[in-house]
Amino acid sequence: MCGVFGIFHHPEAANLTYLGLHALQHRGQESGGVVSSDDGTLHAVRKMGLVGDIFDRRKLKLLPGSIAIGHVRYTTAGGSLPKNVQPLTAESRHGAVAIAHNGNLVNAEKIRDRLEDEGAIFTSNSDTEVFLQLLARSRGATLDDRLQDVLGAVRGAYSIVMLLRDRIIAARDPHGFRPLILGRMPGYEGCYVVASETCAFDLIGAERIRDIAPGEIIIISDEGVRTVQGPAAPQRSCVFEHVYFARPDSVLDGKSVYELRVRMGERLAAEAPCDADVVIPVPDSGVVASMGYARAAGLPFEMGLIRNHYVGRTFIEPKDSIRHFGVKLKLNPVPGLLAGKRVVVVDDSIVRGTTSRKIVKMIRSAGAREVHVRISSPPVTWPCYYGIDTPTRKELIASSHTPEEIARYITADSLEYLSPEGLMTSVGGASGFCTACFTGEYPVRFVAPTSRRQLRLVEV
Ligand code: AMP
């Protein structure tokens, strides 16, 4: 769960990257950074925190040059530490290089063990550093050969943007787990952008050209955009991006996230109707699907819960204690609106079940007569190894409990999920998606990490 951005050949490269990162902030709130290239010298500003807190006018002035890449991070591998803040940078005999990565490599530890046995030293414990080490060590004669070497060795999920002296490389893993889109800036000859989501293009006035294809490596330079085909495999884009993670105003693999979420809600209404007086969403994650549900069910839609936008997403905080406190901090029912009503509350997913339990109690204490929970995706029963932060299988409530048991736990009068077929119909067919979190069918085998890492520095 991270956001990546890159821009080639624009006089305000760092400023636009900074804006792009703002639009991608929902993909990661722990840290962020921008690296620019000015005539081959790389300049970096990276820090823990939100984009708006990391950068100011002075910091952005430290990032000259017409090429830049950026990253917002939410830890899925390597720990939430300053040394893991991206883009990572390194010097090699081929020049300085920076990389921003979204996704998780499944064989990073194995590669790292091998490289360490050969004498390599790593400065972070992020799986992303493996790309830099492999690139620096590649014996390939040309850049294309070296990229093929690196991407031939890594397995798992990656959408990466790399900055070299005078070019940007963007690549998506052979299955295309995580999104990555190519765009251009109208009015700026030779100016190209890449981003995790199109909402970053909208903010800076860029136009989407197309999604980078699974297995595709794109090299953007003064010669324009050139494609090198990397390893190929059947497409397996993450379906959970459409369910929860991406912003609804984004278009992923040519599909509007908003439209697909509406369809999930409509389909849920058909599969799991409810005798009720009002439909309310869990904001923001359930808003679009609940509108689809209400419309299809012919029930009134109300914003029964109001979200405080000035606290971060509660789940996103790695510590359990903070998350428990977070729900109340984040949501509050509108007084009087739910009193005496039979309420359908729609959310996108249940992970541990703690959020839903608190929300149901909150709605009931606002006077609701009945509380029916509808979830616009199937039960999450398997952890994700490809870059979405999910807890271990044991902590996923649906891995060990039936919907009836979960309904009792969250104290709902009823609980129903969208069926797997319903989800796949809503997103336009079963092929082309990774559904491992719902089905346990993992497209790439996960190699359990060893635990010999000892460097746990906390810098201040
Ligand atoms: P839980 O209390 O663990 O059941 O949290 C469920 C809530 O977390 C739902 O409202 C989802 O919108 C949200 N959610 C689902 N998956 C994730 C994720 N990977 N990261 C952050 N939030 C999530």
Short mmCIF file of C-alpha atoms and ligand atoms in Angstrom, two decimals:
data_model
loop_
_atom_site.label_atom_id
_atom_site.label_comp_id
_atom_site.label_asym_id
_atom_site.label_seq_id
_atom_site.Cartn_x
_atom_site.Cartn_y
_atom_site.Cartn_z
CA MET A 1 0.00 0.00 0.00
CA CYS A 2 1.94 2.88 -1.36
CA GLY A 3 1.63 5.51 -4.04
CA VAL A 4 4.22 6.26 -6.69
CA PHE A 5 4.58 9.19 -9.05
CA GLY A 6 7.05 10.32 -11.70
CA ILE A 7 7.33 13.23 -14.11
CA PHE A 8 9.73 13.69 -17.00
CA HIS A 9 10.71 16.97 -18.57
CA HIS A 10 8.73 19.66 -16.80
CA PRO A 11 10.14 22.93 -15.43
CA GLU A 12 8.23 22.40 -12.19
CA ALA A 13 8.89 18.69 -11.79
CA ALA A 14 9.26 18.68 -7.99
CA ASN A 15 6.23 20.90 -7.40
CA LEU A 16 4.03 18.70 -9.57
CA THR A 17 5.35 15.55 -7.89
CA TYR A 18 4.49 17.09 -4.54
CA LEU A 19 0.95 17.78 -5.76
CA GLY A 20 0.68 14.28 -7.24
CA LEU A 21 1.63 12.83 -3.86
CA HIS A 22 -1.14 14.83 -2.23
CA ALA A 23 -3.62 13.11 -4.56
CA LEU A 24 -2.12 9.73 -3.66
CA GLN A 25 -2.02 10.34 0.09
CA HIS A 26 -4.81 7.78 0.71
CA ARG A 27 -2.35 5.09 -0.46
CA GLY A 28 0.02 5.71 2.43
CA GLN A 29 0.33 8.16 5.29
CA GLU A 30 3.44 7.09 7.14
CA SER A 31 6.11 8.77 5.08
CA GLY A 32 6.77 10.45 1.78
CA GLY A 33 9.53 11.74 -0.41
CA VAL A 34 10.54 13.35 -3.68
CA VAL A 35 13.81 12.89 -5.57
CA SER A 36 14.66 15.15 -8.51
CA SER A 37 17.44 15.00 -11.07
CA ASP A 38 19.26 18.14 -12.07
CA ASP A 39 21.85 17.39 -14.76
CA GLY A 40 22.57 13.99 -13.26
CA THR A 41 22.77 15.07 -9.63
CA LEU A 42 19.95 13.61 -7.57
CA HIS A 43 18.34 15.69 -4.84
CA ALA A 44 16.13 14.12 -2.20
CA VAL A 45 13.66 15.26 0.46
CA ARG A 46 12.18 12.36 2.43
CA LYS A 47 10.58 12.18 5.81
CA MET A 48 8.14 10.41 8.06
CA GLY A 49 4.70 12.04 8.06
CA LEU A 50 2.05 13.37 5.71
CA VAL A 51 2.91 15.08 2.42
CA GLY A 52 1.56 18.41 3.63
CA ASP A 53 3.79 18.26 6.71
CA ILE A 54 6.94 17.03 4.98
CA PHE A 55 7.17 19.71 2.30
CA ASP A 56 7.08 23.46 2.35
CA ARG A 57 8.25 26.10 -0.11
CA ARG A 58 11.82 25.91 1.16
CA LYS A 59 12.02 22.11 0.90
CA LEU A 60 10.60 22.14 -2.62
CA LYS A 61 13.28 24.65 -3.63
CA LEU A 62 15.86 22.03 -2.63
CA LEU A 63 14.62 19.86 -5.50
CA PRO A 64 15.81 21.41 -8.79
CA GLY A 65 15.64 19.80 -12.23
CA SER A 66 13.02 18.79 -14.75
CA ILE A 67 12.71 15.12 -13.75
CA ALA A 68 11.34 13.89 -10.44
CA ILE A 69 9.78 10.88 -8.76
CA GLY A 70 7.87 10.61 -5.50
CA HIS A 71 6.44 8.13 -3.07
CA VAL A 72 3.96 7.91 -0.22
CA ARG A 73 4.37 4.94 2.01
CA TYR A 74 2.36 2.67 4.19
CA THR A 75 4.47 -0.11 5.62
CA THR A 76 3.81 -3.60 4.36
CA ALA A 77 7.40 -4.91 4.45
CA GLY A 78 10.42 -3.71 6.35
CA GLY A 79 8.92 -1.77 9.21
CA SER A 80 7.89 1.82 9.71
CA LEU A 81 11.33 3.37 10.08
CA PRO A 82 12.99 6.50 8.70
CA LYS A 83 15.65 4.47 6.88
CA ASN A 84 12.92 2.81 4.79
CA VAL A 85 11.39 6.09 3.60
CA GLN A 86 11.23 6.17 -0.18
CA PRO A 87 12.26 6.96 -2.86
CA LEU A 88 15.40 4.99 -1.94
CA THR A 89 18.60 6.26 -3.53
CA ALA A 90 22.00 4.75 -4.31
CA GLU A 91 25.19 5.44 -6.19
CA SER A 92 26.49 2.81 -8.57
CA ARG A 93 29.07 2.57 -11.30
CA HIS A 94 26.25 3.42 -13.72
CA GLY A 95 25.41 6.63 -11.87
CA ALA A 96 23.00 7.67 -9.16
CA VAL A 97 19.58 6.04 -9.07
CA ALA A 98 16.36 6.46 -7.09
CA ILE A 99 13.40 4.13 -6.83
CA ALA A 100 9.79 4.31 -5.60
CA HIS A 101 7.97 0.99 -5.21
CA ASN A 102 4.37 -0.04 -4.62
CA GLY A 103 3.81 -3.72 -3.87
CA ASN A 104 5.59 -6.49 -2.04
CA LEU A 105 8.26 -8.78 -3.39
CA VAL A 106 7.74 -12.36 -2.30
CA ASN A 107 11.39 -13.41 -2.74
CA ALA A 108 13.14 -10.29 -1.44
CA GLU A 109 14.49 -12.05 1.66
CA LYS A 110 15.87 -14.89 -0.39
CA ILE A 111 17.64 -12.54 -2.80
CA ARG A 112 18.88 -10.50 0.10
CA ASP A 113 20.29 -13.54 1.89
CA ARG A 114 22.16 -14.48 -1.27
CA LEU A 115 23.52 -10.98 -1.81
CA GLU A 116 24.56 -10.67 1.83
CA ASP A 117 26.35 -14.01 1.57
CA GLU A 118 28.25 -12.50 -1.34
CA GLY A 119 29.21 -9.52 0.81
CA ALA A 120 26.53 -6.93 -0.01
CA ILE A 121 25.47 -4.58 2.76
CA PHE A 122 21.93 -3.24 2.94
CA THR A 123 21.07 0.10 4.48
CA SER A 124 17.32 -0.42 4.86
CA ASN A 125 15.13 -3.40 5.58
CA SER A 126 12.68 -2.59 2.84
CA ASP A 127 12.24 -5.13 0.04
CA THR A 128 12.66 -2.23 -2.39
CA GLU A 129 16.40 -2.03 -1.79
CA VAL A 130 16.75 -5.38 -3.55
CA PHE A 131 15.99 -3.64 -6.88
CA LEU A 132 18.87 -1.21 -6.35
CA GLN A 133 21.32 -3.89 -5.29
CA LEU A 134 20.47 -6.11 -8.24
CA LEU A 135 20.73 -3.19 -10.64
CA ALA A 136 24.12 -2.13 -9.30
CA ARG A 137 25.47 -5.68 -9.56
CA SER A 138 24.06 -6.54 -12.97
CA ARG A 139 26.73 -7.31 -15.55
CA GLY A 140 24.35 -6.38 -18.40
CA ALA A 141 26.05 -4.28 -21.06
CA THR A 142 23.09 -1.94 -21.66
CA LEU A 143 20.44 -0.44 -19.41
CA ASP A 144 17.83 -2.67 -21.08
CA ASP A 145 19.90 -5.77 -20.26
CA ARG A 146 20.34 -4.65 -16.67
CA LEU A 147 16.61 -3.99 -16.24
CA GLN A 148 15.81 -7.41 -17.68
CA ASP A 149 18.29 -8.92 -15.20
CA VAL A 150 16.67 -7.21 -12.23
CA LEU A 151 13.07 -7.81 -13.19
CA GLY A 152 13.84 -11.39 -14.16
CA ALA A 153 15.09 -12.04 -10.61
CA VAL A 154 12.37 -10.48 -8.46
CA ARG A 155 9.00 -12.16 -7.86
CA GLY A 156 5.79 -10.73 -6.51
CA ALA A 157 4.07 -7.40 -6.78
CA TYR A 158 5.77 -4.27 -8.00
CA SER A 159 4.78 -1.10 -9.69
CA ILE A 160 8.02 0.86 -9.70
CA VAL A 161 9.22 4.24 -10.86
CA MET A 162 12.97 4.73 -11.10
CA LEU A 163 14.91 7.90 -11.69
CA LEU A 164 18.23 7.76 -13.48
CA ARG A 165 20.31 10.78 -14.47
CA ASP A 166 18.33 11.68 -17.57
CA ARG A 167 15.45 9.26 -17.65
CA ILE A 168 12.57 7.64 -15.81
CA ILE A 169 11.88 3.93 -15.82
CA ALA A 170 8.40 2.69 -14.95
CA ALA A 171 7.61 -0.99 -14.68
CA ARG A 172 4.75 -3.21 -13.59
CA ASP A 173 5.21 -6.82 -12.50
CA PRO A 174 4.16 -9.61 -14.89
CA HIS A 175 0.77 -10.04 -13.20
CA GLY A 176 0.13 -6.30 -12.83
CA PHE A 177 -0.96 -6.65 -9.19
CA ARG A 178 -0.69 -2.96 -8.42
CA PRO A 179 -1.79 -0.21 -10.79
CA LEU A 180 0.53 2.10 -12.77
CA ILE A 181 -0.63 4.55 -15.38
CA LEU A 182 1.12 6.58 -18.06
CA GLY A 183 0.03 10.11 -18.91
CA ARG A 184 1.17 13.28 -20.61
CA MET A 185 1.04 16.98 -19.85
CA PRO A 186 -0.83 18.86 -22.56
CA GLY A 187 1.11 21.90 -23.74
CA TYR A 188 4.47 20.50 -22.61
CA GLU A 189 6.27 18.76 -25.47
CA GLY A 190 7.95 15.55 -24.31
CA CYS A 191 6.53 15.77 -20.80
CA TYR A 192 5.26 12.44 -19.48
CA VAL A 193 3.90 11.41 -16.11
CA VAL A 194 3.36 8.10 -14.37
CA ALA A 195 1.27 7.53 -11.25
CA SER A 196 -0.42 4.83 -9.21
CA GLU A 197 -3.82 6.38 -9.88
CA THR A 198 -5.35 8.78 -12.38
CA CYS A 199 -6.61 11.09 -9.60
CA ALA A 200 -2.99 12.33 -9.43
CA PHE A 201 -3.18 13.28 -13.13
CA ASP A 202 -6.44 15.16 -12.64
CA LEU A 203 -4.92 17.35 -9.97
CA ILE A 204 -1.97 18.48 -12.10
CA GLY A 205 -3.86 18.71 -15.39
CA ALA A 206 -2.24 15.63 -16.97
CA GLU A 207 -4.05 13.35 -19.42
CA ARG A 208 -4.15 9.59 -19.10
CA ILE A 209 -2.58 7.83 -22.08
CA ARG A 210 -2.98 4.24 -20.91
CA ASP A 211 -2.20 1.81 -18.11
CA ILE A 212 1.28 0.37 -18.17
CA ALA A 213 0.77 -3.27 -19.15
CA PRO A 214 1.64 -6.13 -16.82
CA GLY A 215 5.27 -7.07 -17.44
CA GLU A 216 5.95 -3.87 -19.34
CA ILE A 217 9.04 -1.74 -18.72
CA ILE A 218 8.80 1.82 -19.98
CA ILE A 219 11.81 4.06 -20.47
CA ILE A 220 11.05 7.76 -20.71
CA SER A 221 13.88 9.92 -22.03
CA ASP A 222 14.58 12.74 -24.49
CA GLU A 223 13.88 10.20 -27.22
CA GLY A 224 10.30 9.79 -25.97
CA VAL A 225 8.63 6.71 -24.50
CA ARG A 226 10.07 3.31 -25.29
CA THR A 227 8.78 -0.08 -24.15
CA VAL A 228 10.86 -3.10 -23.26
CA GLN A 229 8.80 -6.23 -22.70
CA GLY A 230 9.76 -7.87 -19.42
CA PRO A 231 8.61 -11.28 -18.16
CA ALA A 232 5.00 -12.04 -19.16
CA ALA A 233 2.23 -13.78 -17.16
CA PRO A 234 -1.58 -13.70 -17.00
CA GLN A 235 -2.88 -10.38 -15.66
CA ARG A 236 -3.93 -10.46 -12.01
CA SER A 237 -4.76 -6.88 -10.99
CA CYS A 238 -5.75 -6.53 -7.34
CA VAL A 239 -9.54 -6.58 -7.09
CA PHE A 240 -9.31 -5.00 -3.63
CA GLU A 241 -8.12 -1.77 -5.26
CA HIS A 242 -11.63 -1.53 -6.71
CA VAL A 243 -13.32 -2.63 -3.49
CA TYR A 244 -11.53 -0.37 -1.07
CA PHE A 245 -8.12 0.96 -1.75
CA ALA A 246 -8.19 3.20 -4.82
CA ARG A 247 -9.93 6.56 -4.85
CA PRO A 248 -13.36 6.37 -6.51
CA ASP A 249 -12.42 9.18 -8.91
CA SER A 250 -9.61 7.04 -10.36
CA VAL A 251 -9.71 4.91 -13.50
CA LEU A 252 -7.75 1.67 -13.17
CA ASP A 253 -7.03 -0.61 -16.11
CA GLY A 254 -9.55 1.49 -18.01
CA LYS A 255 -12.32 0.95 -15.44
CA SER A 256 -13.92 3.67 -13.32
CA VAL A 257 -13.53 2.72 -9.66
CA TYR A 258 -16.69 4.71 -8.87
CA GLU A 259 -18.82 2.86 -11.42
CA LEU A 260 -17.62 -0.52 -10.25
CA ARG A 261 -18.35 0.35 -6.62
CA VAL A 262 -21.87 1.47 -7.53
CA ARG A 263 -22.36 -1.86 -9.27
CA MET A 264 -21.10 -3.76 -6.22
CA GLY A 265 -23.71 -1.93 -4.14
CA GLU A 266 -26.50 -2.59 -6.65
CA ARG A 267 -25.60 -6.23 -6.84
CA LEU A 268 -25.45 -6.45 -3.05
CA ALA A 269 -28.98 -5.03 -2.85
CA ALA A 270 -30.19 -7.75 -5.25
CA GLU A 271 -28.36 -10.52 -3.39
CA ALA A 272 -29.02 -9.35 0.15
CA PRO A 273 -32.19 -7.23 0.31
CA CYS A 274 -33.42 -5.90 3.63
CA ASP A 275 -36.67 -4.61 5.09
CA ALA A 276 -35.39 -1.26 6.27
CA ASP A 277 -36.16 2.46 6.47
CA VAL A 278 -32.82 3.94 5.52
CA VAL A 279 -29.42 3.07 4.01
CA ILE A 280 -26.32 4.72 5.43
CA PRO A 281 -22.66 4.27 4.48
CA VAL A 282 -19.61 3.87 6.63
CA PRO A 283 -17.78 6.95 5.37
CA ASP A 284 -15.70 7.13 3.30
CA SER A 285 -15.05 3.52 2.36
CA GLY A 286 -18.71 2.49 2.03
CA VAL A 287 -20.16 5.65 0.46
CA VAL A 288 -20.24 4.76 -3.23
CA ALA A 289 -21.41 1.16 -2.77
CA SER A 290 -24.13 2.25 -0.34
CA MET A 291 -25.50 4.72 -2.90
CA GLY A 292 -25.73 1.83 -5.37
CA TYR A 293 -27.42 -0.29 -2.69
CA ALA A 294 -29.96 2.41 -1.77
CA ARG A 295 -30.81 3.18 -5.38
CA ALA A 296 -31.29 -0.46 -6.32
CA ALA A 297 -33.28 -1.19 -3.16
CA GLY A 298 -35.46 1.91 -3.57
CA LEU A 299 -34.57 3.05 -0.04
CA PRO A 300 -33.64 6.54 1.15
CA PHE A 301 -29.91 7.22 1.43
CA GLU A 302 -28.66 9.35 4.31
CA MET A 303 -25.25 10.30 5.66
CA GLY A 304 -26.09 8.91 9.09
CA LEU A 305 -22.50 8.90 10.27
CA ILE A 306 -20.29 11.95 9.94
CA ARG A 307 -16.60 11.53 9.57
CA ASN A 308 -13.97 13.76 11.10
CA HIS A 309 -11.58 14.27 8.20
CA TYR A 310 -8.77 15.62 10.32
CA VAL A 311 -7.86 12.28 11.87
CA GLY A 312 -6.08 9.74 9.70
CA ARG A 313 -7.58 6.46 8.62
CA THR A 314 -7.67 4.51 11.82
CA PHE A 315 -6.85 1.08 10.43
CA ILE A 316 -3.80 2.56 8.84
CA GLU A 317 -2.06 3.05 12.17
CA PRO A 318 -0.03 -0.10 12.77
CA LYS A 319 -0.64 -0.15 16.52
CA ASP A 320 -3.80 -1.89 17.73
CA SER A 321 -4.35 0.39 20.69
CA ILE A 322 -4.50 3.47 18.46
CA ARG A 323 -6.98 1.80 16.11
CA HIS A 324 -9.38 0.95 18.92
CA PHE A 325 -9.54 4.53 20.02
CA GLY A 326 -9.79 5.67 16.43
CA VAL A 327 -13.34 4.71 15.55
CA LYS A 328 -14.98 7.15 17.95
CA LEU A 329 -12.49 9.78 17.04
CA LYS A 330 -13.40 9.34 13.41
CA LEU A 331 -17.17 8.81 13.24
CA ASN A 332 -20.22 10.26 14.95
CA PRO A 333 -23.94 9.66 14.23
CA VAL A 334 -26.20 12.56 13.25
CA PRO A 335 -28.50 13.14 16.25
CA GLY A 336 -32.13 12.18 15.66
CA LEU A 337 -31.61 10.86 12.13
CA LEU A 338 -31.45 7.18 13.05
CA ALA A 339 -33.80 7.15 16.04
CA GLY A 340 -36.47 4.45 15.77
CA LYS A 341 -35.27 3.44 12.28
CA ARG A 342 -34.38 0.11 10.74
CA VAL A 343 -30.95 0.93 9.39
CA VAL A 344 -28.90 -0.76 6.68
CA VAL A 345 -25.24 0.21 7.05
CA VAL A 346 -22.97 -0.52 4.10
CA ASP A 347 -19.19 -0.87 4.25
CA ASP A 348 -16.68 -2.24 1.77
CA SER A 349 -15.11 -4.95 3.92
CA ILE A 350 -14.70 -6.49 7.34
CA VAL A 351 -11.12 -7.31 8.26
CA ARG A 352 -10.81 -7.95 11.99
CA GLY A 353 -14.37 -6.99 12.76
CA THR A 354 -13.46 -4.42 15.39
CA THR A 355 -14.57 -1.42 13.32
CA SER A 356 -17.95 -2.90 12.39
CA ARG A 357 -18.64 -3.87 15.99
CA LYS A 358 -18.05 -0.32 17.18
CA ILE A 359 -20.07 1.17 14.35
CA VAL A 360 -23.07 -1.08 15.00
CA LYS A 361 -22.99 -0.14 18.67
CA MET A 362 -22.70 3.53 17.74
CA ILE A 363 -25.73 3.33 15.43
CA ARG A 364 -27.76 1.51 18.04
CA SER A 365 -26.88 4.03 20.70
CA ALA A 366 -28.14 6.70 18.29
CA GLY A 367 -31.57 5.08 18.69
CA ALA A 368 -31.75 2.74 15.68
CA ARG A 369 -34.34 -0.01 16.11
CA GLU A 370 -32.51 -2.52 13.91
CA VAL A 371 -29.01 -2.49 12.43
CA HIS A 372 -28.35 -4.58 9.32
CA VAL A 373 -24.80 -4.70 7.99
CA ARG A 374 -24.14 -5.20 4.28
CA ILE A 375 -20.60 -5.62 2.95
CA SER A 376 -19.85 -4.86 -0.69
CA SER A 377 -17.22 -7.60 -1.05
CA PRO A 378 -16.95 -11.26 -0.01
CA PRO A 379 -15.44 -12.24 3.36
CA VAL A 380 -11.70 -11.48 3.57
CA THR A 381 -10.32 -14.87 4.56
CA TRP A 382 -6.69 -14.81 3.39
CA PRO A 383 -3.85 -12.34 3.96
CA CYS A 384 -2.40 -10.37 1.05
CA TYR A 385 1.27 -10.90 0.19
CA TYR A 386 1.24 -8.47 -2.71
CA GLY A 387 1.22 -5.08 -1.06
CA ILE A 388 -2.08 -4.58 0.77
CA ASP A 389 -1.67 -4.55 4.50
CA THR A 390 -3.83 -7.29 5.96
CA PRO A 391 -3.26 -8.97 9.28
CA THR A 392 -2.38 -12.66 9.68
CA ARG A 393 -4.98 -15.27 8.81
CA LYS A 394 -5.77 -15.79 12.48
CA GLU A 395 -6.73 -12.15 12.89
CA LEU A 396 -9.06 -12.14 9.87
CA ILE A 397 -12.38 -12.76 11.54
CA ALA A 398 -13.94 -14.39 8.48
CA SER A 399 -11.19 -17.00 8.24
CA SER A 400 -12.54 -18.75 11.33
CA HIS A 401 -16.14 -17.53 11.71
CA THR A 402 -19.30 -17.84 9.66
CA PRO A 403 -21.28 -14.71 8.71
CA GLU A 404 -23.83 -15.65 11.42
CA GLU A 405 -21.08 -15.80 14.05
CA ILE A 406 -19.63 -12.52 12.83
CA ALA A 407 -23.09 -10.93 12.94
CA ARG A 408 -23.33 -11.97 16.60
CA TYR A 409 -19.85 -10.63 17.34
CA ILE A 410 -20.52 -7.26 15.76
CA THR A 411 -23.99 -7.27 17.40
CA ALA A 412 -25.82 -6.74 14.08
CA ASP A 413 -29.41 -7.90 13.48
CA SER A 414 -28.17 -9.33 10.20
CA LEU A 415 -24.95 -9.42 8.18
CA GLU A 416 -24.58 -10.27 4.53
CA TYR A 417 -21.66 -10.09 2.15
CA LEU A 418 -21.52 -9.69 -1.62
CA SER A 419 -20.94 -13.13 -3.17
CA PRO A 420 -17.66 -13.85 -5.00
CA GLU A 421 -19.65 -14.17 -8.27
CA GLY A 422 -21.38 -10.88 -7.50
CA LEU A 423 -18.05 -9.14 -7.04
CA MET A 424 -16.58 -10.56 -10.22
CA THR A 425 -19.67 -9.65 -12.24
CA SER A 426 -19.49 -6.11 -10.84
CA VAL A 427 -15.89 -5.66 -11.97
CA GLY A 428 -16.63 -6.99 -15.45
CA GLY A 429 -15.67 -10.66 -15.26
CA ALA A 430 -13.49 -13.02 -13.29
CA SER A 431 -10.43 -13.04 -15.52
CA GLY A 432 -7.59 -10.61 -15.01
CA PHE A 433 -7.94 -10.15 -11.24
CA CYS A 434 -6.13 -11.37 -8.16
CA THR A 435 -8.77 -12.45 -5.64
CA ALA A 436 -6.39 -14.16 -3.19
CA CYS A 437 -7.74 -12.28 -0.14
CA PHE A 438 -11.18 -13.78 -0.80
CA THR A 439 -10.27 -17.16 -2.31
CA GLY A 440 -6.77 -18.08 -1.10
CA GLU A 441 -5.76 -18.60 -4.74
CA TYR A 442 -2.37 -16.94 -4.78
CA PRO A 443 -0.99 -16.27 -8.28
CA VAL A 444 2.61 -16.16 -6.97
CA ARG A 445 3.89 -18.42 -4.23
CA PHE A 446 4.91 -16.59 -1.10
CA VAL A 447 8.24 -17.49 0.49
CA ALA A 448 8.11 -16.99 4.25
CA PRO A 449 10.75 -14.51 5.38
CA THR A 450 13.59 -15.60 7.64
CA SER A 451 14.19 -13.53 10.72
CA ARG A 452 17.90 -12.91 10.72
CA ARG A 453 17.53 -9.13 10.31
CA GLN A 454 18.73 -7.28 13.36
CA LEU A 455 19.07 -3.67 12.35
CA ARG A 456 16.24 -1.81 14.04
CA LEU A 457 17.52 1.74 14.22
CA VAL A 458 15.12 4.45 15.11
CA GLU A 459 16.40 7.79 13.91
CA VAL A 460 15.07 11.08 15.22
P1 AMP B 1 -11.77 -4.03 10.83
O1 AMP B 1 -12.09 -3.34 12.09
O2 AMP B 1 -10.41 -4.64 10.89
O3 AMP B 1 -12.80 -5.03 10.40
O4 AMP B 1 -11.67 -2.90 9.71
C1 AMP B 1 -12.54 -2.83 8.66
C2 AMP B 1 -12.46 -1.46 8.04
O5 AMP B 1 -11.15 -1.23 7.55
C3 AMP B 1 -13.42 -1.31 6.87
O6 AMP B 1 -14.15 -0.13 7.11
C4 AMP B 1 -12.54 -1.14 5.66
O7 AMP B 1 -12.98 -0.06 4.90
C5 AMP B 1 -11.17 -0.84 6.20
N1 AMP B 1 -10.13 -1.62 5.53
C6 AMP B 1 -10.22 -2.76 4.88
N2 AMP B 1 -9.02 -3.19 4.44
C7 AMP B 1 -8.13 -2.27 4.85
C8 AMP B 1 -6.74 -2.12 4.71
N3 AMP B 1 -6.01 -3.04 4.09
N4 AMP B 1 -6.17 -1.03 5.24
C9 AMP B 1 -6.89 -0.12 5.87
N5 AMP B 1 -8.20 -0.21 6.05
C10 AMP B 1 -8.84 -1.27 5.54
#
